[in-house]
mmCIF file of C-alpha atoms in Angstrom:
data_model
loop_
_atom_site.group_PDB
_atom_site.id
_atom_site.type_symbol
_atom_site.label_atom_id
_atom_site.label_comp_id
_atom_site.label_asym_id
_atom_site.label_seq_id
_atom_site.Cartn_x
_atom_site.Cartn_y
_atom_site.Cartn_z
ATOM 1 C CA MET A 1 -92.352 92.532 -78.556
ATOM 2 C CA THR A 2 -94.472 91.212 -81.400
ATOM 3 C CA GLY A 3 -97.906 92.306 -82.534
ATOM 4 C CA GLU A 4 -99.465 95.738 -82.251
ATOM 5 C CA PRO A 5 -99.178 97.867 -79.111
ATOM 6 C CA ILE A 6 -102.362 98.600 -77.188
ATOM 7 C CA LEU A 7 -101.087 102.100 -76.363
ATOM 8 C CA ALA A 8 -98.464 104.029 -78.287
ATOM 9 C CA GLY A 9 -97.075 107.531 -78.259
ATOM 10 C CA ARG A 10 -95.101 108.194 -81.416
ATOM 11 C CA SER A 11 -92.551 110.974 -81.991
ATOM 12 C CA LEU A 12 -94.149 113.143 -79.316
ATOM 13 C CA ILE A 13 -92.763 116.649 -79.008
ATOM 14 C CA LYS A 14 -93.789 119.127 -76.346
ATOM 15 C CA ARG A 15 -92.176 122.494 -75.721
ATOM 16 C CA PHE A 16 -92.819 124.858 -72.858
ATOM 17 C CA GLY A 17 -91.289 128.074 -74.088
ATOM 18 C CA GLY A 18 -87.616 127.345 -74.688
ATOM 19 C CA LEU A 19 -87.779 124.037 -72.770
ATOM 20 C CA VAL A 20 -88.183 120.860 -74.804
ATOM 21 C CA ALA A 21 -89.948 118.543 -72.358
ATOM 22 C CA THR A 22 -90.326 115.629 -74.769
ATOM 23 C CA ASP A 23 -88.111 115.403 -77.819
ATOM 24 C CA SER A 24 -89.591 113.030 -80.420
ATOM 25 C CA ALA A 25 -90.330 110.529 -77.654
ATOM 26 C CA THR A 26 -91.826 107.200 -78.651
ATOM 27 C CA ILE A 27 -93.185 104.686 -76.163
ATOM 28 C CA GLU A 28 -95.298 101.566 -76.630
ATOM 29 C CA VAL A 29 -97.246 99.315 -74.278
ATOM 30 C CA PHE A 30 -98.178 95.883 -75.580
ATOM 31 C CA PRO A 31 -101.187 93.794 -74.547
ATOM 32 C CA GLY A 32 -100.687 92.148 -71.173
ATOM 33 C CA GLU A 33 -97.238 93.574 -70.499
ATOM 34 C CA THR A 34 -95.985 95.778 -67.705
ATOM 35 C CA CYS A 35 -93.766 98.485 -69.189
ATOM 36 C CA ALA A 36 -91.840 100.708 -66.790
ATOM 37 C CA LEU A 37 -90.822 104.252 -67.684
ATOM 38 C CA ILE A 38 -87.823 105.427 -65.696
ATOM 39 C CA GLY A 39 -85.516 108.409 -65.819
ATOM 40 C CA PRO A 40 -83.977 111.118 -63.651
ATOM 41 C CA ASN A 41 -86.005 114.002 -62.280
ATOM 42 C CA GLY A 42 -86.787 116.466 -65.056
ATOM 43 C CA ALA A 43 -86.497 113.835 -67.779
ATOM 44 C CA GLY A 44 -90.025 114.530 -69.031
ATOM 45 C CA LYS A 45 -91.828 111.470 -67.636
ATOM 46 C CA THR A 46 -94.841 113.365 -66.267
ATOM 47 C CA THR A 47 -95.155 115.347 -69.497
ATOM 48 C CA LEU A 48 -95.077 112.160 -71.537
ATOM 49 C CA ILE A 49 -97.829 110.617 -69.423
ATOM 50 C CA GLY A 50 -99.855 113.822 -69.789
ATOM 51 C CA LEU A 51 -99.516 113.556 -73.546
ATOM 52 C CA LEU A 52 -100.735 109.954 -73.481
ATOM 53 C CA THR A 53 -103.776 110.752 -71.342
ATOM 54 C CA GLY A 54 -104.733 113.960 -73.127
ATOM 55 C CA GLU A 55 -104.005 116.374 -70.296
ATOM 56 C CA ILE A 56 -101.303 117.935 -72.458
ATOM 57 C CA THR A 57 -101.565 118.640 -76.186
ATOM 58 C CA PRO A 58 -98.463 117.684 -78.195
ATOM 59 C CA ASP A 59 -96.762 120.126 -80.530
ATOM 60 C CA ALA A 60 -96.063 117.181 -82.818
ATOM 61 C CA GLY A 61 -96.522 113.429 -82.826
ATOM 62 C CA ALA A 62 -99.541 111.217 -82.183
ATOM 63 C CA VAL A 63 -101.088 108.906 -79.597
ATOM 64 C CA TYR A 64 -102.732 105.623 -80.553
ATOM 65 C CA LEU A 65 -105.020 103.337 -78.547
ATOM 66 C CA ASN A 66 -105.692 99.935 -80.112
ATOM 67 C CA GLY A 67 -104.348 101.330 -83.371
ATOM 68 C CA LYS A 68 -106.774 104.265 -83.384
ATOM 69 C CA ASP A 69 -105.440 107.812 -83.410
ATOM 70 C CA VAL A 70 -106.751 109.400 -80.184
ATOM 71 C CA THR A 71 -104.524 112.476 -80.254
ATOM 72 C CA ARG A 72 -107.497 114.813 -80.558
ATOM 73 C CA LEU A 73 -109.617 113.104 -77.902
ATOM 74 C CA ARG A 74 -110.121 114.792 -74.545
ATOM 75 C CA THR A 75 -108.897 113.190 -71.330
ATOM 76 C CA ASP A 76 -112.359 111.941 -70.384
ATOM 77 C CA GLU A 77 -112.879 110.496 -73.863
ATOM 78 C CA ARG A 78 -109.597 108.601 -73.640
ATOM 79 C CA ALA A 79 -110.590 107.339 -70.198
ATOM 80 C CA ARG A 80 -113.875 106.009 -71.568
ATOM 81 C CA SER A 81 -111.928 104.418 -74.418
ATOM 82 C CA GLY A 82 -109.888 102.387 -71.945
ATOM 83 C CA ILE A 83 -107.042 104.429 -70.426
ATOM 84 C CA GLY A 84 -107.066 104.438 -66.630
ATOM 85 C CA ARG A 85 -104.625 106.045 -64.232
ATOM 86 C CA SER A 86 -104.824 105.748 -60.481
ATOM 87 C CA PHE A 87 -102.968 108.958 -59.655
ATOM 88 C CA GLN A 88 -105.448 111.025 -61.672
ATOM 89 C CA ILE A 89 -108.342 110.218 -59.330
ATOM 90 C CA THR A 90 -108.848 113.011 -56.802
ATOM 91 C CA SER A 91 -112.526 112.417 -56.098
ATOM 92 C CA ILE A 92 -112.250 110.073 -53.132
ATOM 93 C CA PHE A 93 -114.861 111.142 -50.633
ATOM 94 C CA PRO A 94 -113.205 111.035 -47.209
ATOM 95 C CA GLU A 95 -116.514 110.958 -45.329
ATOM 96 C CA LEU A 96 -117.695 107.855 -47.219
ATOM 97 C CA THR A 97 -116.560 104.325 -46.517
ATOM 98 C CA ALA A 98 -114.136 102.522 -48.796
ATOM 99 C CA LEU A 99 -117.011 100.410 -50.127
ATOM 100 C CA GLN A 100 -119.211 103.438 -50.766
ATOM 101 C CA ASN A 101 -116.421 105.119 -52.716
ATOM 102 C CA VAL A 102 -115.986 102.103 -54.968
ATOM 103 C CA CYS A 103 -119.759 101.716 -55.324
ATOM 104 C CA LEU A 104 -119.912 105.214 -56.771
ATOM 105 C CA ALA A 105 -117.130 104.426 -59.241
ATOM 106 C CA VAL A 106 -118.883 101.205 -60.307
ATOM 107 C CA GLN A 107 -122.150 103.114 -60.604
ATOM 108 C CA VAL A 108 -120.578 105.643 -62.983
ATOM 109 C CA ARG A 109 -119.141 102.896 -65.176
ATOM 110 C CA ALA A 110 -122.454 101.013 -65.202
ATOM 111 C CA GLY A 111 -124.287 104.148 -66.321
ATOM 112 C CA HIS A 112 -126.639 104.274 -63.356
ATOM 113 C CA SER A 113 -128.043 107.692 -62.615
ATOM 114 C CA PHE A 114 -127.249 109.109 -59.208
ATOM 115 C CA SER A 115 -130.005 109.304 -56.637
ATOM 116 C CA PHE A 116 -129.723 110.866 -53.229
ATOM 117 C CA PHE A 117 -132.780 108.862 -52.210
ATOM 118 C CA ARG A 118 -131.390 105.505 -53.231
ATOM 119 C CA PRO A 119 -127.679 105.081 -52.463
ATOM 120 C CA ALA A 120 -125.407 103.129 -54.787
ATOM 121 C CA ARG A 121 -124.999 100.228 -52.359
ATOM 122 C CA SER A 122 -128.756 99.594 -52.455
ATOM 123 C CA PHE A 123 -128.127 98.001 -55.870
ATOM 124 C CA PRO A 124 -126.795 94.476 -55.130
ATOM 125 C CA GLU A 125 -124.988 94.219 -58.451
ATOM 126 C CA ILE A 126 -123.082 97.412 -57.691
ATOM 127 C CA THR A 127 -122.270 96.424 -54.128
ATOM 128 C CA ASP A 128 -121.072 92.980 -55.167
ATOM 129 C CA ALA A 129 -118.825 94.418 -57.888
ATOM 130 C CA ALA A 130 -117.397 97.005 -55.474
ATOM 131 C CA ALA A 131 -116.733 94.366 -52.805
ATOM 132 C CA GLU A 132 -114.901 92.230 -55.363
ATOM 133 C CA LEU A 133 -112.693 95.171 -56.321
ATOM 134 C CA LEU A 134 -111.870 95.901 -52.686
ATOM 135 C CA GLY A 135 -110.864 92.264 -52.319
ATOM 136 C CA ARG A 136 -108.564 92.511 -55.335
ATOM 137 C CA VAL A 137 -106.664 95.385 -53.748
ATOM 138 C CA GLY A 138 -106.587 93.820 -50.285
ATOM 139 C CA LEU A 139 -109.060 96.165 -48.615
ATOM 140 C CA SER A 140 -111.952 93.841 -47.819
ATOM 141 C CA GLU A 141 -111.451 94.331 -44.097
ATOM 142 C CA CYS A 142 -111.620 98.106 -44.587
ATOM 143 C CA ALA A 143 -114.889 98.080 -46.525
ATOM 144 C CA ASP A 144 -116.902 99.824 -43.814
ATOM 145 C CA GLU A 145 -114.170 102.214 -42.680
ATOM 146 C CA GLU A 146 -114.349 105.856 -43.675
ATOM 147 C CA ALA A 147 -111.773 106.728 -46.317
ATOM 148 C CA SER A 148 -110.427 109.472 -44.062
ATOM 149 C CA THR A 149 -109.263 106.854 -41.562
ATOM 150 C CA LEU A 150 -107.238 104.808 -44.061
ATOM 151 C CA SER A 151 -103.459 104.856 -44.072
ATOM 152 C CA HIS A 152 -101.554 106.362 -46.980
ATOM 153 C CA GLY A 153 -100.902 102.916 -48.434
ATOM 154 C CA GLU A 154 -104.544 101.903 -48.057
ATOM 155 C CA HIS A 155 -105.567 105.157 -49.698
ATOM 156 C CA ARG A 156 -103.349 104.374 -52.691
ATOM 157 C CA ARG A 157 -104.878 100.913 -52.974
ATOM 158 C CA LEU A 158 -108.370 102.412 -52.805
ATOM 159 C CA GLU A 159 -107.442 104.686 -55.721
ATOM 160 C CA ILE A 160 -106.418 101.603 -57.703
ATOM 161 C CA ALA A 161 -109.763 99.968 -56.916
ATOM 162 C CA LEU A 162 -111.524 103.075 -58.240
ATOM 163 C CA THR A 163 -109.437 102.918 -61.401
ATOM 164 C CA LEU A 164 -110.198 99.235 -61.916
ATOM 165 C CA ALA A 165 -113.897 100.035 -61.566
ATOM 166 C CA SER A 166 -113.704 101.851 -64.912
ATOM 167 C CA ARG A 167 -112.697 98.560 -66.588
ATOM 168 C CA PRO A 168 -109.616 100.003 -68.272
ATOM 169 C CA GLN A 169 -107.638 98.262 -70.969
ATOM 170 C CA VAL A 170 -104.380 99.921 -69.991
ATOM 171 C CA LEU A 171 -103.345 101.246 -66.581
ATOM 172 C CA LEU A 172 -100.960 104.146 -66.008
ATOM 173 C CA PHE A 173 -99.382 104.328 -62.564
ATOM 174 C CA ASP A 174 -97.323 107.350 -61.526
ATOM 175 C CA GLU A 175 -94.982 106.418 -58.661
ATOM 176 C CA PRO A 176 -97.357 104.159 -56.707
ATOM 177 C CA MET A 177 -94.595 103.502 -54.133
ATOM 178 C CA ALA A 178 -94.173 107.193 -53.271
ATOM 179 C CA GLY A 179 -94.495 107.826 -49.550
ATOM 180 C CA LEU A 180 -94.944 104.169 -48.644
ATOM 181 C CA GLY A 181 -93.073 102.436 -45.852
ATOM 182 C CA PRO A 182 -91.305 99.079 -46.373
ATOM 183 C CA ASP A 183 -94.343 96.927 -45.508
ATOM 184 C CA GLU A 184 -96.741 99.001 -47.599
ATOM 185 C CA SER A 185 -94.279 98.975 -50.504
ATOM 186 C CA ARG A 186 -94.166 95.177 -50.401
ATOM 187 C CA GLN A 187 -97.959 95.073 -50.367
ATOM 188 C CA MET A 188 -98.115 97.428 -53.354
ATOM 189 C CA VAL A 189 -95.606 95.363 -55.329
ATOM 190 C CA ALA A 190 -97.673 92.246 -54.586
ATOM 191 C CA LEU A 191 -100.845 94.029 -55.708
ATOM 192 C CA LEU A 192 -99.293 95.226 -58.974
ATOM 193 C CA ALA A 193 -97.772 91.789 -59.577
ATOM 194 C CA GLY A 194 -101.273 90.351 -59.260
ATOM 195 C CA LEU A 195 -102.447 92.601 -62.095
ATOM 196 C CA LYS A 196 -99.715 91.384 -64.465
ATOM 197 C CA GLY A 197 -101.114 89.740 -67.553
ATOM 198 C CA GLN A 198 -104.658 90.900 -66.780
ATOM 199 C CA TYR A 199 -103.999 94.502 -67.775
ATOM 200 C CA SER A 200 -101.489 96.342 -69.884
ATOM 201 C CA VAL A 201 -99.563 98.607 -67.518
ATOM 202 C CA LEU A 202 -97.313 101.638 -67.906
ATOM 203 C CA LEU A 203 -95.494 102.217 -64.637
ATOM 204 C CA ILE A 204 -93.501 105.303 -63.664
ATOM 205 C CA GLU A 205 -91.445 104.528 -60.588
ATOM 206 C CA HIS A 206 -88.223 105.604 -58.891
ATOM 207 C CA ASP A 207 -88.025 102.472 -56.735
ATOM 208 C CA MET A 208 -85.697 100.356 -58.837
ATOM 209 C CA ASP A 209 -86.338 97.228 -56.777
ATOM 210 C CA ALA A 210 -90.030 97.521 -57.662
ATOM 211 C CA VAL A 211 -89.271 98.290 -61.314
ATOM 212 C CA PHE A 212 -87.033 95.281 -61.807
ATOM 213 C CA ALA A 213 -89.465 93.055 -59.900
ATOM 214 C CA LEU A 214 -92.501 94.075 -61.962
ATOM 215 C CA ALA A 215 -91.458 95.192 -65.440
ATOM 216 C CA ASP A 216 -91.443 92.991 -68.525
ATOM 217 C CA ARG A 217 -89.833 95.857 -70.412
ATOM 218 C CA ILE A 218 -88.249 99.144 -69.362
ATOM 219 C CA SER A 219 -87.963 102.404 -71.288
ATOM 220 C CA VAL A 220 -85.471 105.006 -70.108
ATOM 221 C CA LEU A 221 -86.242 108.684 -70.671
ATOM 222 C CA VAL A 222 -83.406 111.218 -70.481
ATOM 223 C CA TYR A 223 -83.773 114.889 -71.479
ATOM 224 C CA GLY A 224 -87.112 114.115 -73.124
ATOM 225 C CA ARG A 225 -85.726 111.368 -75.332
ATOM 226 C CA VAL A 226 -86.091 107.604 -74.975
ATOM 227 C CA LEU A 227 -82.478 106.561 -74.487
ATOM 228 C CA ALA A 228 -83.159 102.830 -74.455
ATOM 229 C CA SER A 229 -85.979 100.310 -74.268
ATOM 230 C CA GLY A 230 -85.609 96.629 -73.520
ATOM 231 C CA SER A 231 -85.859 93.820 -71.025
ATOM 232 C CA PRO A 232 -84.810 94.459 -67.411
ATOM 233 C CA SER A 233 -81.567 92.560 -67.993
ATOM 234 C CA ASP A 234 -80.831 94.597 -71.132
ATOM 235 C CA ILE A 235 -81.433 97.864 -69.284
ATOM 236 C CA ARG A 236 -79.462 96.794 -66.239
ATOM 237 C CA GLY A 237 -76.451 96.040 -68.405
ATOM 238 C CA ASN A 238 -76.712 99.024 -70.745
ATOM 239 C CA PRO A 239 -73.664 101.251 -70.166
ATOM 240 C CA GLU A 240 -75.404 104.387 -71.498
ATOM 241 C CA VAL A 241 -78.304 103.883 -69.096
ATOM 242 C CA ARG A 242 -75.987 103.266 -66.166
ATOM 243 C CA ALA A 243 -74.035 106.408 -66.965
ATOM 244 C CA ALA A 244 -77.125 108.576 -67.494
ATOM 245 C CA TYR A 245 -79.387 107.287 -64.754
ATOM 246 C CA LEU A 246 -78.694 104.111 -62.824
ATOM 247 C CA GLY A 247 -75.166 105.043 -61.844
ATOM 248 C CA ASP A 248 -72.387 102.832 -60.629
ATOM 249 C CA GLY A 249 -73.583 100.327 -58.080
ATOM 250 C CA GLU A 250 -77.276 101.211 -58.440
ATOM 251 C CA GLU A 251 -79.920 98.829 -59.623
#
């Protein structure tokens, strides 16, 4: 890739006692690209994402957003600076409708103060923005359904709508296909494909069909180190990657 990355973690080291979770790991996400981070269980993927978002403090190394060192920023400060991650959102209100949930997220981003006497959807600009986001994730028909009634796949898409409401510059997705059936997985791949080019995306995923369908570039993490980073075809044909992770006959 050419140009400067929008998000970069450089030489990140994190130890938990005697365990080295990330060992001088470096990863970059460039504007408009979808970068996938893959690796076997225990490779350090979740730790690396935690370092990027500020949930975990590195023992060494730095994190940059748009060239600015954000290593010392808190998670919420990084989120306001433009890092969004769907799996981090745990504040879906099951008793509210899908539209009401997104209205609240839009309201927070817009800086409106909360009022129990005037609900978020009473502001047309908020309601319109929330309805547009539901349409982007394929949930328009579920707008007036309570979140508690949504399927697992619909719930995951609602989380993405909430993330998009924050107007992020870069999106971090942690195994969005987890727990989805074949039809819901296809819908999720289509949704993520629709975001390509509009957002910079870092995707952690075990579903190799989804990874190779979506990623512009793939980084492989093994024992806390980035073993290789390159195009899907480069990674697919890399003998070290196949030996360490993909295995014979796996994609």
